[in-house]
XYZ file of N, CA and C in Angstrom:
513
model
N -17.398 63.717 43.152
C -17.341 63.310 41.739
C -15.961 62.752 41.404
N -15.895 61.804 40.463
C -14.598 61.232 40.080
C -13.736 62.285 39.384
N -12.447 62.144 39.575
C -11.517 63.063 38.911
C -11.426 62.716 37.438
N -11.422 63.747 36.611
C -11.259 63.494 35.178
C -9.774 63.506 34.849
N -9.375 62.711 33.861
C -7.953 62.677 33.511
C -7.520 64.017 32.937
N -6.241 64.349 33.049
C -5.777 65.604 32.470
C -5.936 65.565 30.955
N -6.106 66.721 30.319
C -6.258 66.728 28.863
C -4.995 66.200 28.184
N -5.177 65.477 27.086
C -4.032 64.947 26.335
C -3.402 66.072 25.540
N -2.114 66.132 25.561
C -1.396 67.132 24.790
C -1.112 66.569 23.401
N -0.650 67.419 22.502
C -0.343 66.959 21.155
C 0.922 66.133 21.082
N 1.959 66.568 21.809
C 3.258 65.887 21.763
C 3.349 64.854 22.881
N 3.786 63.654 22.551
C 3.927 62.612 23.571
C 5.218 62.743 24.360
N 6.351 62.783 23.663
C 7.634 62.881 24.369
C 8.692 63.473 23.454
N 9.039 64.720 23.696
C 10.099 65.362 22.933
C 11.418 64.703 23.322
N 12.139 64.190 22.319
C 13.382 63.496 22.618
C 14.357 63.579 21.452
N 15.583 63.175 21.727
C 16.634 63.085 20.721
C 17.075 61.628 20.694
N 17.251 61.078 19.514
C 17.668 59.675 19.395
C 19.154 59.551 19.682
N 19.457 59.273 20.930
C 20.840 59.023 21.325
C 20.829 57.950 22.389
N 21.906 57.212 22.478
C 22.032 56.196 23.518
C 22.161 56.873 24.871
N 21.684 56.224 25.894
C 21.752 56.794 27.238
C 23.190 57.088 27.653
N 24.086 56.146 27.491
C 25.470 56.344 27.924
C 26.495 56.051 26.833
N 26.044 55.774 25.631
C 26.974 55.310 24.599
C 27.150 56.302 23.455
N 26.784 57.551 23.634
C 27.001 58.533 22.580
C 25.860 58.593 21.587
N 26.180 59.092 20.431
C 25.177 59.415 19.429
C 24.774 58.240 18.542
N 23.568 58.307 18.071
C 23.152 57.478 16.949
C 23.363 58.347 15.724
N 23.714 57.758 14.628
C 23.981 58.537 13.426
C 22.711 58.870 12.657
N 21.795 57.915 12.602
C 20.579 58.119 11.818
C 19.457 57.243 12.360
N 18.243 57.640 12.044
C 17.048 56.877 12.412
C 16.261 56.604 11.138
N 15.782 55.370 11.003
C 14.931 54.958 9.883
C 13.656 54.398 10.499
N 12.515 54.978 10.138
C 11.247 54.558 10.736
C 10.203 54.356 9.633
N 9.508 53.220 9.684
C 8.450 52.906 8.721
C 7.126 52.894 9.474
N 6.128 53.582 8.922
C 4.784 53.537 9.493
C 4.100 52.258 9.031
N 3.615 51.471 9.970
C 2.936 50.216 9.654
C 1.424 50.378 9.593
N 0.925 51.502 10.081
C -0.510 51.797 10.052
C -0.705 53.257 9.662
N -1.936 53.585 9.303
C -2.301 54.960 8.953
C -3.174 55.538 10.057
N -2.881 56.800 10.411
C -3.721 57.558 11.336
C -4.250 58.757 10.557
N -5.540 59.003 10.607
C -6.159 60.074 9.831
C -5.908 61.428 10.492
N -4.708 61.964 10.263
C -4.342 63.255 10.854
C -5.172 64.386 10.267
N -5.573 64.271 9.004
C -6.387 65.322 8.390
C -7.730 65.462 9.100
N -8.197 64.388 9.715
C -9.449 64.428 10.472
C -9.208 64.837 11.926
N -7.951 65.180 12.246
C -7.641 65.615 13.605
C -7.308 64.494 14.565
N -6.946 63.325 14.041
C -6.667 62.168 14.896
C -5.218 62.086 15.366
N -4.360 63.016 14.951
C -2.975 63.045 15.432
C -2.123 61.953 14.822
N -1.161 61.442 15.629
C -0.299 60.350 15.207
C 0.924 60.752 14.409
N 1.110 62.044 14.175
C 2.242 62.492 13.382
C 3.560 62.313 14.134
N 4.664 62.451 13.399
C 5.990 62.593 13.990
C 6.390 64.022 13.674
N 6.743 64.791 14.708
C 6.941 66.225 14.534
C 8.326 66.654 15.008
N 8.995 67.479 14.197
C 10.326 68.021 14.467
C 10.193 69.539 14.619
N 10.055 70.050 15.843
C 9.766 71.475 16.022
C 10.888 72.421 15.622
N 12.128 71.949 15.491
C 13.225 72.849 15.131
C 13.821 72.537 13.762
N 13.242 71.600 13.014
C 13.748 71.278 11.676
C 13.356 72.376 10.702
N 14.294 72.775 9.862
C 14.016 73.756 8.822
C 13.997 75.197 9.291
N 14.226 75.432 10.564
C 14.187 76.804 11.079
C 15.528 77.492 10.826
N 15.542 78.828 10.783
C 16.792 79.542 10.485
C 17.756 79.533 11.671
N 19.038 79.807 11.404
C 20.008 79.931 12.508
C 19.528 80.982 13.509
N 19.808 80.714 14.770
C 19.400 81.653 15.814
C 18.002 81.424 16.345
N 17.313 80.407 15.828
C 15.964 80.117 16.304
C 16.000 79.752 17.790
N 15.109 80.342 18.578
C 15.087 80.159 20.029
C 14.921 78.688 20.415
N 14.005 77.992 19.793
C 13.739 76.597 20.133
C 14.936 75.716 19.763
N 15.492 75.911 18.568
C 16.648 75.112 18.143
C 17.836 75.344 19.076
N 18.066 76.582 19.482
C 19.184 76.871 20.382
C 18.978 76.231 21.751
N 17.745 76.219 22.237
C 17.481 75.578 23.526
C 17.680 74.062 23.427
N 17.267 73.467 22.317
C 17.514 72.039 22.114
C 19.016 71.753 22.097
N 19.795 72.602 21.448
C 21.256 72.423 21.423
C 21.818 72.447 22.843
N 21.356 73.412 23.662
C 21.837 73.491 25.050
C 21.479 72.219 25.822
N 20.252 71.757 25.662
C 19.818 70.530 26.341
C 20.666 69.344 25.899
N 20.928 69.270 24.609
C 21.708 68.166 24.066
C 23.127 68.170 24.626
N 23.748 69.346 24.702
C 25.116 69.444 25.231
C 25.207 69.001 26.690
N 24.123 69.149 27.445
C 24.145 68.715 28.846
C 23.888 67.218 28.981
N 23.621 66.538 27.854
C 23.389 65.101 27.892
C 21.918 64.717 27.983
N 21.031 65.701 27.923
C 19.594 65.395 28.001
C 19.149 64.629 26.767
N 18.207 63.724 26.984
C 17.591 62.974 25.888
C 16.105 63.275 25.766
N 15.496 63.756 26.849
C 14.054 64.017 26.887
C 13.792 65.415 27.429
N 12.696 66.014 26.999
C 12.266 67.327 27.488
C 11.025 67.120 28.354
N 11.029 67.699 29.531
C 9.882 67.593 30.445
C 8.639 68.210 29.798
N 7.504 67.530 29.829
C 6.289 68.035 29.181
C 5.769 69.357 29.751
N 6.084 69.651 31.005
C 5.532 70.853 31.634
C 6.427 72.081 31.483
N 7.564 71.970 30.814
C 8.486 73.106 30.736
C 8.106 74.067 29.614
N 8.714 75.243 29.636
C 8.434 76.288 28.647
C 8.794 75.838 27.236
N 9.892 75.117 27.085
C 10.295 74.641 25.758
C 9.224 73.727 25.163
N 8.669 72.849 25.967
C 7.597 71.963 25.481
C 6.367 72.777 25.091
N 6.060 73.819 25.854
C 4.913 74.684 25.515
C 5.129 75.355 24.157
N 6.335 75.866 23.922
C 6.637 76.491 22.631
C 6.515 75.485 21.490
N 6.952 74.262 21.734
C 6.851 73.217 20.710
C 5.398 72.844 20.432
N 4.570 72.819 21.472
C 3.129 72.567 21.281
C 2.519 73.653 20.396
N 2.913 74.911 20.620
C 2.402 76.003 19.786
C 2.823 75.828 18.336
N 4.067 75.419 18.137
C 4.531 75.180 16.767
C 3.789 74.017 16.127
N 3.530 72.967 16.899
C 2.779 71.834 16.369
C 1.396 72.282 15.910
N 0.726 73.092 16.724
C -0.602 73.589 16.339
C -0.527 74.384 15.039
N 0.497 75.240 14.922
C 0.658 76.042 13.703
C 0.977 75.156 12.507
N 1.828 74.134 12.722
C 2.165 73.229 11.630
C 0.928 72.466 11.162
N 0.131 71.973 12.099
C -1.086 71.246 11.720
C -2.028 72.134 10.927
N -2.172 73.371 11.355
C -3.042 74.300 10.634
C -2.505 74.535 9.224
N -1.196 74.764 9.112
C -0.585 75.006 7.810
C -0.656 73.764 6.920
N -0.539 72.576 7.512
C -0.569 71.332 6.736
C -1.932 71.100 6.092
N -2.971 71.696 6.650
C -4.315 71.521 6.103
C -4.696 72.607 5.104
N -3.774 73.538 4.845
C -4.020 74.592 3.869
C -3.299 74.253 2.577
N -3.890 74.676 1.455
C -3.253 74.476 0.155
C -2.101 75.467 0.009
N -0.909 74.969 -0.339
C 0.269 75.814 -0.502
C 1.106 75.292 -1.650
N 1.859 76.211 -2.256
C 2.847 75.747 -3.224
C 4.139 75.425 -2.470
N 5.121 74.881 -3.159
C 6.352 74.406 -2.521
C 7.097 75.533 -1.795
N 7.152 76.721 -2.379
C 7.855 77.842 -1.766
C 7.166 78.281 -0.468
N 5.834 78.312 -0.464
C 5.106 78.673 0.754
C 5.331 77.647 1.855
N 5.391 76.368 1.491
C 5.651 75.318 2.482
C 7.027 75.482 3.103
N 8.028 75.794 2.266
C 9.382 75.995 2.778
C 9.434 77.204 3.719
N 8.751 78.267 3.374
C 8.724 79.444 4.235
C 8.034 79.144 5.557
N 6.966 78.368 5.526
C 6.264 78.002 6.764
C 7.166 77.164 7.664
N 7.936 76.230 7.082
C 8.824 75.383 7.872
C 9.865 76.212 8.607
N 10.245 77.340 8.045
C 11.249 78.196 8.693
C 10.722 78.790 9.999
N 9.426 78.727 10.195
C 8.833 79.279 11.417
C 8.286 78.219 12.351
N 7.878 77.071 11.813
C 7.094 76.152 12.647
C 7.590 74.718 12.673
N 8.680 74.404 12.009
C 9.176 73.032 12.037
C 8.602 72.178 10.930
N 8.870 70.885 11.028
C 8.503 69.930 9.981
C 7.892 68.704 10.641
N 6.933 68.090 9.962
C 6.327 66.884 10.492
C 5.968 65.916 9.390
N 5.597 64.715 9.794
C 5.155 63.688 8.856
C 3.930 63.006 9.437
N 2.917 62.837 8.602
C 1.717 62.125 9.023
C 1.944 60.625 8.919
N 1.345 59.886 9.845
C 1.488 58.427 9.850
C 0.666 57.835 8.706
N 1.365 57.355 7.687
C 0.736 56.768 6.511
C 1.369 55.409 6.266
N 0.576 54.350 6.314
C 1.095 52.993 6.153
C 2.012 52.881 4.942
N 3.203 52.300 5.157
C 4.153 52.078 4.089
C 5.118 53.223 3.850
N 4.868 54.384 4.434
C 5.786 55.511 4.278
C 6.907 55.406 5.306
N 8.061 55.943 4.940
C 9.227 55.856 5.825
C 9.834 57.238 6.039
N 10.442 57.406 7.199
C 11.223 58.601 7.528
C 12.659 58.171 7.745
N 13.591 58.958 7.265
C 15.000 58.780 7.566
C 15.505 60.148 7.982
N 16.160 60.211 9.148
C 16.708 61.499 9.560
C 18.001 61.310 10.325
N 18.873 62.301 10.152
C 20.170 62.309 10.838
C 19.999 62.751 12.271
N 20.747 62.133 13.154
C 20.763 62.564 14.543
C 21.895 63.550 14.786
N 22.828 63.654 13.840
C 23.960 64.561 13.968
C 23.995 65.511 12.796
N 24.547 66.694 13.025
C 24.769 67.633 11.940
C 25.926 67.111 11.086
N 26.090 67.647 9.908
C 27.134 67.190 8.997
C 28.536 67.325 9.552
N 28.752 68.255 10.483
C 30.085 68.434 11.049
C 30.334 67.534 12.253
N 29.386 66.616 12.533
C 29.545 65.692 13.645
C 29.098 66.259 14.977
N 28.698 67.512 14.986
C 28.199 68.113 16.212
C 26.750 67.682 16.422
N 26.208 68.008 17.584
C 24.824 67.635 17.867
C 23.886 68.374 16.921
N 22.773 67.766 16.653
C 21.785 68.368 15.755
C 20.547 68.733 16.563
N 20.458 69.982 16.974
C 19.284 70.434 17.719
C 18.012 70.273 16.914
N 18.159 70.246 15.611
C 16.985 70.127 14.744
C 16.469 68.700 14.646
N 17.183 67.736 15.231
C 16.747 66.336 15.189
C 15.835 65.971 16.362
N 15.636 66.879 17.314
C 14.696 66.604 18.403
C 13.315 66.449 17.783
N 12.560 65.490 18.278
C 11.253 65.208 17.687
C 10.335 64.563 18.715
N 9.093 64.391 18.303
C 8.116 63.742 19.175
C 7.070 63.040 18.334
N 6.624 61.938 18.854
C 5.423 61.309 18.328
C 4.247 62.131 18.864
N 3.178 62.189 18.122
C 1.996 62.931 18.562
C 0.906 61.966 19.018
N 0.139 62.417 19.975
C -0.937 61.618 20.545
C -1.942 61.224 19.451
N -2.366 59.972 19.454
C -3.439 59.506 18.571
C -4.745 59.704 19.322
N -5.629 60.530 18.762
C -6.895 60.843 19.435
C -8.096 60.183 18.780
N -7.879 59.526 17.641
C -8.975 58.853 16.948
C -9.011 57.376 17.280
N -9.785 56.611 16.523
C -9.944 55.176 16.808
C -8.770 54.321 16.328
N -7.859 54.905 15.533
C -6.752 54.127 14.970
C -5.672 53.856 16.026
N -4.804 52.923 15.688
C -3.585 52.689 16.450
C -2.418 53.057 15.552
N -1.347 53.565 16.132
C -0.145 53.888 15.370
C 0.916 52.841 15.693
N 1.398 52.185 14.632
C 2.464 51.200 14.768
C 3.602 51.603 13.837
N 4.825 51.529 14.351
C 6.002 51.833 13.541
C 7.052 50.753 13.741
N 7.953 50.693 12.792
C 9.130 49.840 12.882
C 10.321 50.779 12.758
N 11.206 50.782 13.745
C 12.288 51.756 13.786
C 13.647 51.070 13.882
N 14.592 51.574 13.106
C 15.977 51.110 13.121
C 16.875 52.305 13.400
N 17.945 52.079 14.135
C 18.920 53.119 14.429
C 20.274 52.710 13.878
N 20.998 53.654 13.308
C 22.372 53.423 12.859
C 23.282 54.112 13.853
N 24.120 53.337 14.491
C 25.069 53.855 15.458
C 26.475 53.747 14.893
N 27.402 54.520 15.455
C 28.790 54.376 14.999
C 29.284 52.957 15.275
N 30.177 52.490 14.439
C 30.744 51.162 14.618
C 31.591 51.163 15.896
N 31.445 50.160 16.737
C 32.295 50.098 17.934
C 33.767 50.025 17.555
N 34.608 50.578 18.385
C 36.036 50.605 18.125
C 36.578 49.199 17.873
N 36.180 48.243 18.706
C 36.689 46.881 18.564
C 36.308 46.304 17.206
N 35.055 46.493 16.782
C 34.608 45.967 15.488
C 35.388 46.604 14.346
N 35.631 47.900 14.440
C 36.346 48.571 13.362
C 37.799 48.099 13.300
N 38.364 47.750 14.447
C 39.745 47.233 14.436
C 39.786 45.873 13.742
N 38.761 45.042 13.935
C 38.714 43.739 13.281
C 38.567 43.880 11.773
N 37.752 44.837 11.350
C 37.469 44.994 9.920
C 38.585 45.720 9.188
N 39.181 46.716 9.832
C 40.126 47.562 9.108
C 41.546 47.499 9.665
N 41.724 46.733 10.728
C 43.012 46.730 11.418
C 43.982 45.860 10.751
């Protein structure tokens, strides 16, 4: 019998928006160009498994360690990715329940934050913490689209001004 493909996971690629060899990006701006019906279980979200969690969170601390070593991507088969998949499942379940603002904030402290792909909506997020250190909470992943829709985005990155450019402007 033919081999069946492995089951699709929820998270496509856990990563941090940073240049491979050129340091940090300061911010990411992303616009959804299409809508994916996540409420119907079609996926397509952008998910931040360590955003909004309290200090000392196991996942956020592991992301910080990975970031300090220069990692940009998390292997899908590792324990950290498994924990993030569990948080994604919990976030999706919570996102489909009626909650007031305080309950939503409390849920984020345990399971992270996400955004559903909705045409015309935009995300803006910092890649660095306010003190200029790495932001473990900025690790994120696009989620697999399992329905008939396609997910299209337009993404811009803000990087620090190159030294040479800043010398021309301010020198």
